Coordinates of C-alpha atoms and ligand atoms in Angstrom, one line a residue:
M1 CA 0.1 0.0 0.0
A2 CA 1.5 3.4 -1.0
P3 CA 1.7 5.7 1.9
Y4 CA 0.2 9.3 1.6
G5 CA -2.6 8.5 -0.6
P6 CA -3.9 8.6 -3.9
R7 CA -2.3 6.2 -6.1
R8 CA -2.6 7.6 -9.4
R9 CA -3.3 4.9 -12.0
P10 CA -4.6 4.9 -15.4
G11 CA -7.6 2.7 -16.1
P12 CA -11.2 2.7 -15.1
H13 CA -12.6 4.1 -11.9
R14 CA -13.7 1.6 -9.1
S15 CA -17.3 1.8 -10.4
G16 CA -16.1 1.4 -13.9
Q17 CA -17.2 5.0 -14.6
T18 CA -15.4 8.3 -14.9
P19 CA -13.9 9.8 -11.8
I20 CA -16.2 11.6 -9.3
R21 CA -16.6 15.1 -9.6
T22 CA -17.6 17.3 -6.7
N23 CA -20.4 19.8 -7.2
S24 CA -18.2 22.6 -8.3
G25 CA -17.1 20.3 -11.0
S26 CA -13.4 19.5 -10.3
D27 CA -12.0 16.1 -10.6
M28 CA -10.9 14.0 -7.7
P29 CA -7.8 12.2 -8.3
Q30 CA -8.0 9.1 -10.8
D31 CA -7.9 6.5 -8.2
D32 CA -9.7 3.3 -8.4
T33 CA -10.7 3.5 -4.6
H34 CA -12.6 6.6 -4.8
L35 CA -16.3 6.0 -4.6
E36 CA -18.8 7.8 -6.7
L37 CA -21.4 9.3 -4.6
C38 CA -24.6 7.2 -4.5
P39 CA -27.8 9.0 -6.0
A40 CA -29.3 10.1 -2.9
A41 CA -26.0 11.6 -1.5
R42 CA -25.5 13.2 -4.9
D43 CA -29.1 14.6 -4.7
Y44 CA -28.6 15.9 -1.4
L45 CA -25.3 17.4 -2.0
G46 CA -26.6 19.0 -5.3
R47 CA -29.0 21.0 -3.3
R48 CA -26.1 23.3 -2.4
R49 CA -28.2 25.6 0.0
Y50 CA -29.3 24.5 3.4
G51 CA -31.6 26.2 5.9
P52 CA -32.7 25.8 9.5
L53 CA -35.3 23.0 9.9
I54 CA -38.1 24.4 12.0
D55 CA -41.3 22.5 12.9
G56 CA -40.5 20.2 10.1
V57 CA -40.1 22.8 7.4
E58 CA -36.9 24.3 5.9
T59 CA -36.9 28.0 6.5
G60 CA -34.6 30.9 5.5
A61 CA -35.1 30.9 1.9
G62 CA -35.0 34.8 1.8
S63 CA -31.9 34.9 3.9
T64 CA -28.9 36.6 2.4
D65 CA -26.7 36.0 5.2
L66 CA -25.0 32.7 3.9
I67 CA -21.9 30.6 5.3
E68 CA -20.1 28.9 2.7
T69 CA -19.2 25.2 3.3
F70 CA -16.3 23.3 2.0
N71 CA -15.3 19.8 1.1
P72 CA -12.1 19.5 3.4
S73 CA -10.7 17.0 1.0
T74 CA -10.5 19.1 -2.0
G75 CA -11.3 22.8 -0.8
D76 CA -14.2 22.8 -3.3
S77 CA -17.3 24.6 -2.2
L78 CA -20.3 22.5 -1.2
G79 CA -22.7 25.5 -1.2
H80 CA -24.0 27.5 1.5
I81 CA -25.9 27.0 4.9
V82 CA -28.2 29.8 6.0
A83 CA -26.6 31.9 9.1
G84 CA -29.5 31.5 11.6
T85 CA -30.4 34.4 13.8
A86 CA -31.7 34.9 17.2
E87 CA -35.0 35.2 15.6
D88 CA -34.6 31.8 14.1
I89 CA -33.6 30.4 17.4
D90 CA -36.7 31.9 18.9
A91 CA -39.0 30.4 16.3
A92 CA -37.4 26.9 16.7
V93 CA -37.6 27.1 20.6
R94 CA -41.2 28.1 20.3
A95 CA -41.8 25.2 17.9
A96 CA -40.1 22.8 20.3
R97 CA -42.1 24.1 23.4
T98 CA -45.4 23.8 21.5
A99 CA -44.5 20.2 20.7
F100 CA -43.3 19.5 24.1
E101 CA -46.8 20.7 25.5
G102 CA -48.9 19.1 22.7
P103 CA -49.8 15.5 21.9
W104 CA -46.0 14.5 22.1
S105 CA -46.3 15.0 26.0
E106 CA -48.9 12.1 25.9
W107 CA -47.0 9.5 24.0
S108 CA -46.4 6.5 26.3
P109 CA -43.0 5.1 26.9
Y110 CA -43.9 2.3 24.7
Q111 CA -44.7 4.6 21.6
R112 CA -41.6 6.6 22.3
Q113 CA -39.6 3.2 22.1
A114 CA -41.5 2.2 19.0
M115 CA -40.6 5.5 17.4
L116 CA -37.0 5.0 18.2
M117 CA -37.0 1.6 16.8
R118 CA -38.6 2.9 13.6
L119 CA -35.9 5.6 13.3
Y120 CA -33.3 2.6 13.9
D121 CA -34.7 0.8 10.7
H122 CA -34.9 4.2 8.7
I123 CA -31.4 5.1 9.4
D124 CA -30.2 1.4 9.0
Q125 CA -31.7 1.4 5.5
N126 CA -30.4 4.8 4.5
Y127 CA -27.0 4.9 6.2
E128 CA -24.8 4.8 3.2
E129 CA -26.2 8.2 2.2
L130 CA -25.6 9.7 5.4
A131 CA -22.0 8.2 5.6
Q132 CA -21.1 9.7 2.2
I133 CA -22.6 13.1 3.1
E134 CA -20.6 13.1 6.2
S135 CA -17.5 11.9 4.6
T136 CA -17.8 14.6 1.9
D137 CA -18.7 17.3 4.3
M138 CA -16.3 16.7 7.0
G139 CA -13.6 14.5 5.4
M140 CA -13.7 11.6 7.6
P141 CA -12.8 8.6 5.5
I142 CA -15.6 6.7 4.3
T143 CA -14.6 3.4 5.7
R144 CA -14.5 5.0 9.3
T145 CA -17.9 6.8 8.6
R146 CA -19.4 3.3 7.6
G147 CA -17.7 1.9 10.7
T148 CA -19.8 4.4 12.8
K149 CA -22.9 2.7 11.7
D150 CA -22.8 0.1 14.4
F151 CA -22.2 2.6 17.2
I152 CA -25.0 4.9 16.0
L153 CA -27.5 1.9 15.8
R154 CA -26.4 0.6 19.2
T155 CA -26.9 4.0 20.6
I156 CA -30.6 4.1 19.2
Q157 CA -31.1 0.9 20.6
F158 CA -29.7 1.8 23.8
F159 CA -32.1 4.9 24.1
A160 CA -35.0 2.8 23.1
S161 CA -34.3 0.5 25.9
Q162 CA -34.2 3.5 28.2
A163 CA -37.5 4.7 27.2
L164 CA -38.9 1.8 29.3
N165 CA -36.6 2.4 32.1
I166 CA -37.6 5.8 33.6
K167 CA -38.6 5.3 37.2
G168 CA -39.0 7.1 40.3
E169 CA -39.0 5.5 43.9
T170 CA -41.6 4.9 46.7
L171 CA -40.2 6.2 49.8
Q172 CA -40.9 6.0 53.4
N173 CA -41.7 9.2 55.4
G174 CA -42.2 10.3 59.0
L175 CA -45.2 12.5 58.5
A176 CA -48.2 12.3 60.9
G177 CA -51.3 10.7 59.2
N178 CA -51.6 8.3 56.4
V179 CA -49.2 9.9 53.8
A180 CA -47.9 8.0 51.0
S181 CA -44.7 9.5 49.3
M182 CA -42.8 8.9 46.2
T183 CA -40.7 10.5 43.6
V184 CA -41.7 10.5 39.8
K185 CA -39.4 11.6 37.0
A186 CA -40.4 14.1 34.3
P187 CA -38.9 15.4 31.0
V188 CA -36.9 18.5 31.6
G189 CA -38.5 20.3 28.6
V190 CA -36.7 21.9 25.6
I191 CA -33.2 20.9 25.1
G192 CA -30.6 23.0 23.3
G193 CA -28.2 20.7 21.7
I194 CA -24.9 22.4 20.4
I195 CA -22.8 20.0 18.2
P196 CA -19.0 20.3 17.2
W197 CA -17.8 19.5 13.6
N198 CA -15.7 16.6 14.5
G199 CA -18.2 13.6 13.8
P200 CA -21.6 15.3 13.9
L201 CA -23.4 12.1 12.4
G202 CA -22.7 10.1 15.4
S203 CA -22.2 12.6 18.2
Q204 CA -26.0 14.1 17.6
W205 CA -27.2 10.7 18.6
W206 CA -26.3 11.4 22.3
V207 CA -28.7 14.2 22.4
L208 CA -31.2 12.8 19.9
G209 CA -31.6 9.5 21.7
A210 CA -32.0 11.0 25.2
V211 CA -34.6 13.6 24.0
L212 CA -36.7 10.9 22.3
A213 CA -36.5 8.4 25.1
T214 CA -37.4 10.9 27.8
G215 CA -40.2 12.9 25.8
C216 CA -38.1 16.3 25.6
T217 CA -38.0 18.1 22.5
V218 CA -34.9 19.9 21.0
V219 CA -33.3 22.5 19.0
L220 CA -29.9 21.4 17.7
K221 CA -27.2 23.9 16.6
P222 CA -24.7 22.2 14.5
A223 CA -21.3 23.5 13.7
E224 CA -20.8 25.9 10.9
D225 CA -18.0 23.7 9.3
A226 CA -20.1 20.4 9.2
C227 CA -23.8 20.3 9.6
L228 CA -25.1 18.5 6.4
S229 CA -25.3 15.0 7.8
I230 CA -27.5 16.4 10.9
L231 CA -29.8 18.1 8.3
R232 CA -30.3 15.3 6.4
T233 CA -30.7 12.7 9.6
V234 CA -33.4 15.3 10.8
E235 CA -35.1 15.2 7.6
M236 CA -35.1 11.2 7.7
L237 CA -36.6 11.4 11.2
H238 CA -39.5 13.2 9.8
E239 CA -39.6 10.8 6.9
A240 CA -39.8 8.0 9.6
G241 CA -42.9 9.7 11.2
L242 CA -41.4 11.8 14.0
P243 CA -43.9 14.7 14.8
N244 CA -42.9 18.3 13.7
G245 CA -41.5 20.3 16.4
V246 CA -40.0 17.5 18.3
V247 CA -36.5 18.0 16.5
N248 CA -35.6 21.4 15.2
V249 CA -32.2 22.5 13.7
V250 CA -30.8 25.9 13.4
T251 CA -27.7 26.3 11.4
G252 CA -25.3 29.3 11.6
R253 CA -22.6 30.7 13.5
G254 CA -21.9 29.9 17.3
S255 CA -21.4 33.5 18.3
V256 CA -24.9 34.3 17.1
A257 CA -27.2 31.1 16.8
G258 CA -25.4 29.2 19.5
D259 CA -25.2 32.3 21.7
A260 CA -28.9 32.9 21.3
L261 CA -30.0 29.4 22.1
A262 CA -27.7 29.1 25.2
R263 CA -29.4 32.4 26.4
H264 CA -32.9 31.6 25.4
P265 CA -35.3 31.7 28.4
G266 CA -37.5 29.1 26.6
V267 CA -34.7 26.4 26.8
D268 CA -34.5 24.4 29.8
R269 CA -31.1 22.6 29.4
I270 CA -28.1 22.8 27.2
A271 CA -26.2 19.9 26.1
F272 CA -22.9 21.2 24.7
T273 CA -20.1 19.1 23.2
G274 CA -17.2 21.4 22.0
S275 CA -14.3 23.4 23.1
T276 CA -13.5 24.3 26.7
V277 CA -13.4 28.0 25.9
T278 CA -17.0 27.9 24.3
G279 CA -18.1 25.9 27.3
R280 CA -17.1 28.6 29.7
K281 CA -19.2 30.9 27.4
I282 CA -22.2 28.6 27.6
I283 CA -22.1 28.5 31.1
E284 CA -22.2 32.4 31.4
A285 CA -25.0 32.6 28.7
S286 CA -27.2 29.8 30.4
A287 CA -27.2 31.8 33.7
V288 CA -30.0 33.7 32.3
N289 CA -32.6 31.2 33.3
I290 CA -30.5 28.7 35.4
K291 CA -30.2 26.1 32.6
K292 CA -29.1 22.7 33.4
L293 CA -26.0 22.0 31.6
Q294 CA -24.0 19.1 30.3
L295 CA -20.6 20.0 29.0
E296 CA -18.5 17.7 27.0
L297 CA -15.4 19.6 26.4
G298 CA -11.6 19.3 25.2
G299 CA -9.0 17.0 26.5
K300 CA -5.2 16.1 26.5
S301 CA -5.5 12.6 27.2
P302 CA -2.4 10.6 28.5
D303 CA -1.8 7.2 26.9
I304 CA 0.8 5.4 29.1
I305 CA 2.9 2.5 27.7
F306 CA 5.1 0.5 30.0
A307 CA 8.0 -1.4 29.0
D308 CA 6.4 -4.8 29.4
A309 CA 3.4 -3.8 27.0
D310 CA 2.9 -5.9 23.9
L311 CA 4.3 -3.3 21.5
D312 CA 2.8 -5.1 18.5
K313 CA -0.5 -4.0 19.8
A314 CA 0.5 -0.7 21.8
V315 CA 2.4 0.9 18.7
P316 CA -0.5 0.8 16.2
G317 CA -3.0 1.2 19.2
A318 CA -1.4 4.6 20.5
A319 CA -0.8 5.8 17.1
L320 CA -4.5 5.4 15.9
A321 CA -5.4 6.9 19.4
V322 CA -3.8 10.1 18.1
F323 CA -4.0 9.7 14.4
N324 CA -7.7 8.4 13.9
N325 CA -9.9 11.1 12.4
S326 CA -6.8 13.2 11.8
G327 CA -6.6 13.8 15.6
Q328 CA -10.0 15.4 15.7
I329 CA -11.2 13.3 18.7
C330 CA -11.9 14.9 22.0
Y331 CA -10.3 11.9 24.0
A332 CA -7.4 11.6 21.5
G333 CA -4.4 10.0 23.3
T334 CA -2.1 12.8 22.2
R335 CA 0.3 12.7 25.2
V336 CA 1.9 9.3 25.0
L337 CA 3.9 8.6 27.9
V338 CA 6.3 6.0 27.3
E339 CA 8.8 4.1 29.9
R340 CA 12.2 5.5 29.1
S341 CA 13.8 2.2 28.4
I342 CA 11.8 1.7 25.3
A343 CA 11.1 5.4 24.4
K344 CA 13.4 5.4 21.4
E345 CA 12.4 2.2 20.0
F346 CA 8.7 3.1 20.5
A347 CA 9.3 6.2 18.5
E348 CA 10.9 4.5 15.7
R349 CA 8.2 1.9 15.6
V350 CA 5.5 4.3 15.4
A351 CA 7.2 6.4 12.6
A352 CA 7.4 2.9 10.9
F353 CA 3.7 2.5 11.4
V354 CA 2.7 5.8 10.5
K355 CA 4.5 5.1 7.0
T356 CA 1.9 2.3 6.4
L357 CA -1.1 4.7 7.0
R358 CA -2.7 5.9 3.7
I359 CA -3.8 9.3 3.6
G360 CA -6.7 10.2 1.3
Y361 CA -9.9 11.9 0.5
G362 CA -13.0 11.3 2.6
M363 CA -14.5 9.3 -0.3
D364 CA -11.3 7.3 -1.0
E365 CA -12.3 3.7 0.2
N366 CA -8.6 2.8 1.1
A367 CA -7.9 5.9 3.0
N368 CA -6.9 5.4 6.8
L369 CA -6.8 9.2 7.3
G370 CA -8.4 12.0 5.9
P371 CA -8.0 15.9 6.0
V372 CA -8.7 18.1 9.0
I373 CA -11.8 20.4 8.9
S374 CA -10.8 23.7 7.4
E375 CA -8.1 26.1 6.4
A376 CA -8.4 27.7 9.9
Q377 CA -7.7 24.2 11.6
I378 CA -4.8 23.5 9.4
A379 CA -3.3 26.8 10.1
R380 CA -3.8 26.1 14.1
V381 CA -2.3 22.6 13.8
M382 CA 0.9 23.8 11.7
S383 CA 1.3 26.7 14.2
Y384 CA 1.6 24.1 17.1
I385 CA 4.0 22.0 15.0
E386 CA 6.1 24.9 14.6
I387 CA 6.0 25.7 18.3
G388 CA 6.9 22.1 19.1
G389 CA 10.1 22.4 17.2
K390 CA 11.0 25.7 18.7
E391 CA 10.5 24.5 22.1
G392 CA 12.9 21.7 21.5
A393 CA 10.8 18.7 20.8
K394 CA 12.4 16.3 18.4
L395 CA 10.6 15.9 15.3
V396 CA 10.4 12.0 14.6
C397 CA 8.2 12.1 11.4
G398 CA 5.6 14.2 9.5
G399 CA 5.5 18.0 10.4
S400 CA 4.2 19.2 6.9
R401 CA 1.1 20.1 5.1
L402 CA 0.7 18.0 2.1
G403 CA 0.8 19.3 -1.4
G404 CA 0.4 17.6 -4.7
D405 CA -3.1 16.1 -5.2
F406 CA -3.9 17.2 -1.7
A407 CA -2.8 21.0 -2.0
N408 CA -6.5 22.3 -2.2
G409 CA -7.5 20.2 0.7
Y410 CA -6.6 20.5 4.3
F411 CA -4.2 17.7 5.0
V412 CA -1.4 17.5 7.6
E413 CA 1.0 14.6 7.8
P414 CA 0.6 12.5 10.9
T415 CA 3.2 14.1 13.0
V416 CA 5.3 12.7 15.9
F417 CA 7.6 14.5 18.4
S418 CA 9.7 12.7 20.8
E419 CA 11.8 14.0 23.8
V420 CA 8.7 16.1 24.8
S421 CA 8.4 17.5 28.3
N422 CA 4.9 18.0 29.8
D423 CA 5.4 21.8 30.3
M424 CA 5.9 22.3 26.5
T425 CA 3.0 24.0 24.7
I426 CA 2.4 20.9 22.4
A427 CA 1.8 18.9 25.7
R428 CA -0.4 21.4 27.4
E429 CA -2.8 22.7 24.7
E430 CA -5.3 20.7 22.8
I431 CA -4.2 20.8 19.1
F432 CA -7.1 18.8 17.5
G433 CA -5.0 17.5 14.9
P434 CA -2.8 14.6 13.9
V435 CA 0.3 15.4 16.4
M436 CA 1.5 12.9 18.8
S437 CA 3.8 13.9 21.9
I438 CA 6.0 11.2 23.2
I439 CA 7.0 12.0 26.8
P440 CA 9.3 9.6 28.6
F441 CA 8.9 8.5 32.3
D442 CA 10.8 6.3 34.7
S443 CA 8.2 4.9 37.1
A444 CA 4.5 4.4 37.5
E445 CA 4.3 7.2 40.0
E446 CA 5.8 9.7 37.7
A447 CA 3.5 8.4 34.8
I448 CA 0.5 9.3 37.0
R449 CA 1.9 12.5 38.1
I450 CA 2.6 13.6 34.5
G451 CA -0.8 12.1 33.4
N452 CA -2.7 14.3 35.8
S453 CA -0.6 17.4 35.3
T454 CA -3.1 18.9 32.9
E455 CA -6.2 21.0 33.3
Y456 CA -8.1 18.4 31.3
G457 CA -9.8 15.2 32.5
L458 CA -11.3 13.3 29.7
G459 CA -9.6 10.0 28.6
G460 CA -6.5 8.0 28.9
A461 CA -5.3 4.6 28.7
V462 CA -2.5 2.2 29.9
W463 CA -0.6 -0.6 28.0
T464 CA 1.0 -3.1 30.2
S465 CA 1.0 -6.9 30.7
N466 CA 1.0 -6.4 34.6
I467 CA -2.7 -6.1 35.9
S468 CA -1.4 -4.5 39.1
A469 CA 0.3 -1.8 37.3
A470 CA -2.6 -1.2 35.0
M471 CA -5.1 -0.9 37.9
K472 CA -2.6 1.5 39.9
V473 CA -2.6 3.8 36.9
V474 CA -6.5 3.4 36.3
N475 CA -7.0 4.3 39.9
G476 CA -4.3 7.2 39.9
I477 CA -5.4 9.1 36.7
H478 CA -8.2 11.7 37.2
T479 CA -10.2 11.3 34.1
G480 CA -13.8 10.3 32.9
V481 CA -12.8 7.4 30.9
M482 CA -9.6 4.8 31.0
W483 CA -8.9 2.0 28.6
V484 CA -6.3 -0.8 29.4
N485 CA -4.5 -2.3 26.4
F486 CA -6.8 -0.8 23.7
Y487 CA -8.0 3.0 23.3
G488 CA -11.1 4.8 22.3
Q489 CA -14.0 2.3 22.0
V490 CA -17.1 3.4 23.5
D491 CA -20.3 1.6 24.3
P492 CA -23.6 3.5 25.5
L493 CA -24.1 0.8 28.0
V494 CA -20.8 1.8 29.7
G495 CA -20.7 5.3 28.6
F496 CA -18.1 8.1 29.2
G497 CA -17.7 11.6 30.5
G498 CA -15.2 14.2 31.5
T499 CA -14.1 15.7 34.8
K500 CA -11.9 18.7 35.4
M501 CA -11.9 21.1 32.6
S502 CA -13.1 18.5 30.3
G503 CA -16.7 19.2 31.6
Y504 CA -19.4 17.2 33.5
G505 CA -22.4 14.9 32.6
A506 CA -22.4 11.4 31.4
K507 CA -22.8 10.2 27.9
G508 CA -24.3 6.7 28.0
T509 CA -25.9 4.7 31.0
S510 CA -29.0 5.4 32.9
A511 CA -27.0 8.5 34.2
H512 CA -27.4 10.1 30.9
L513 CA -31.2 9.8 30.9
D514 CA -31.5 11.2 34.3
T515 CA -30.1 14.5 33.2
Y516 CA -32.9 14.9 30.7
L517 CA -35.4 14.3 33.7
Y518 CA -36.2 16.1 36.7
T519 CA -37.4 14.5 39.9
K520 CA -40.7 15.4 41.5
S521 CA -41.5 14.6 45.0
V522 CA -45.2 13.6 45.6
Y523 CA -47.0 13.2 48.9
I524 CA -50.4 11.9 48.9
N525 CA -52.5 12.4 51.9
I526 CA -54.7 9.0 51.9
I527 CA -58.0 10.2 53.4
Ligands
LIG601 P1 -16.3 24.9 19.4 O1 -16.5 25.0 20.8 O2 -15.7 26.0 18.7 O3 -17.8 24.7 18.8 C1 -18.6 23.9 19.3 C2 -20.2 24.2 18.9 O4 -20.3 25.3 19.7 C3 -20.3 24.5 17.5 O5 -21.7 24.3 17.0 C4 -20.2 26.2 17.4 O6 -21.1 26.8 16.5 C5 -20.6 26.5 18.8 N1 -20.5 27.8 19.5 C6 -19.2 28.3 19.3 N2 -19.3 29.5 20.0 C7 -20.4 29.6 20.5 C8 -21.1 30.3 21.7 N3 -20.4 31.5 22.1 N4 -22.3 30.1 22.2 C9 -22.9 28.9 21.9 N5 -22.3 28.0 20.8 C10 -21.1 28.4 20.2 O7 -15.7 23.5 19.3 P2 -15.3 22.9 17.9 O8 -14.1 23.5 17.4 O9 -16.4 22.7 17.0 O10 -14.9 21.3 18.3 C11 -13.8 21.0 18.7 C12 -13.7 20.9 20.3 O11 -15.0 20.1 20.7 C13 -12.7 20.2 20.8 O12 -12.3 21.1 21.8 C14 -13.1 18.8 21.3 O13 -12.3 18.3 22.2 C15 -14.3 19.1 21.6 N6 -15.1 17.9 21.8 C16 -15.4 17.2 23.0 C17 -16.1 16.1 23.0 C18 -16.5 15.3 24.2 O14 -17.3 14.5 24.1 N7 -15.9 15.6 25.4 C19 -16.4 15.4 21.7 C20 -16.2 16.1 20.6 C21 -15.5 17.4 20.5

């Protein structure tokens, strides 16, 4: 397999037809692993203008404030999204409130579960269209987007099961007379769901699933840079029979539409996934009406490799923990702490492994890694790479923006720095790009100390054949999720979350549902 993507070969396209064209008409590289868009995705991406979906209807036809959106693989325009305003947010919140107080509030748990199961089938049957939209819009390689299908379906299945698992308690009391007492759980109301660009097709389901299982309603505000898979998903929910107003989407800028949603007095709870900087703004904005908050924020997760680890597994495992999705994963294991005796060998083996990875366009079926999301993001990643070199980290491999067939897209080589110390900028700040920092350590205690020396507390892992050492690290590291001898897999039955400045609020488990419900204490005087 050729490293760094597209193999230019003469001969027929994989489908036996011409190379695919983006909507702007430029050719993708002639490569037999580039997929043609399926008709449904081609139709959707052919629309080229996308407005808010409020009360089941696309709005914003007259809007002249538009945001151009790009295919990050090619830099080609995919058209425009409407920049939603505070008025759009207000209309969407009103629609969500009306739906919350309307017939939807009388749906039984069985009806909500049946709805989720219908959505499961509809998404299952139409998943390829969604995957292709996502890979075109955000650049995630199509094999990875397809791989997300299982996770999304399991998440819907999980929330369908939870619709029947909402329960209060019967409680004793010390009141005089014949008083029965209990708690009941009720949906909190209108949710504001603010979603980032680094995998919206999957991440929206943490909000949608909980909303539909509990009987809440929602206004989603997807990210400016990648919102098409969310808009199409919500259309599909309506095709599958979801009542209007239960799920609404307002496209637009975070500083305008996102801020208006976080401030809106008609919103009861915000589920936010994004950066810690924005999380802080959301906390402030949400104070208006004391909204409940769930904040899933940034990370700088430690991935700790002991000398007795099985390096045949730890090397690719730790590399993909950083480079998957081109480093745009909140719990990416970007600080790789390696026992000093194997640090040099580890760095060499990671560099050799990286050479086997194929970089390609989102729609390249053989690509392991795609672009980062935008020109702004690539500038950010490149500036961190420069800082890493200036502060004395040793560049082992990568470090450049890719040219050639990739020059118009936003591609950075997977980059490995060794001899990094934890006080360097690249070890402290979230880069959100394919940059690994290898930090040597001499003892488990030192690994734990370095691992915890960060403002973040999202993820982490330990690789060792010694279960005692593994558990010492698992117990010592302050993060919301830890993996042992693998990295990054998540199941809604087990969930994950953050601590410290990575935020609060569980994703998955019944604890997730609880935050979409409030508890009402009921006293009954039996006369
Ligand atoms: P971001 O904070 O810039 O944007 C996230 C969302 O917030 C977008 O929809 C954006 O439009 C909106 N937004 C921006 N400013 C806003 C404001 N003032 N008020 C309300 N909304 C606003 O983050 P990003 O760059 O899109 O995503 C990357 C970040 O997300 C990284 O820090 C990453 O770690 C984090 N993330 C965390 C998790 C998690 O589960 N912990 C998962 C994915 C991503």
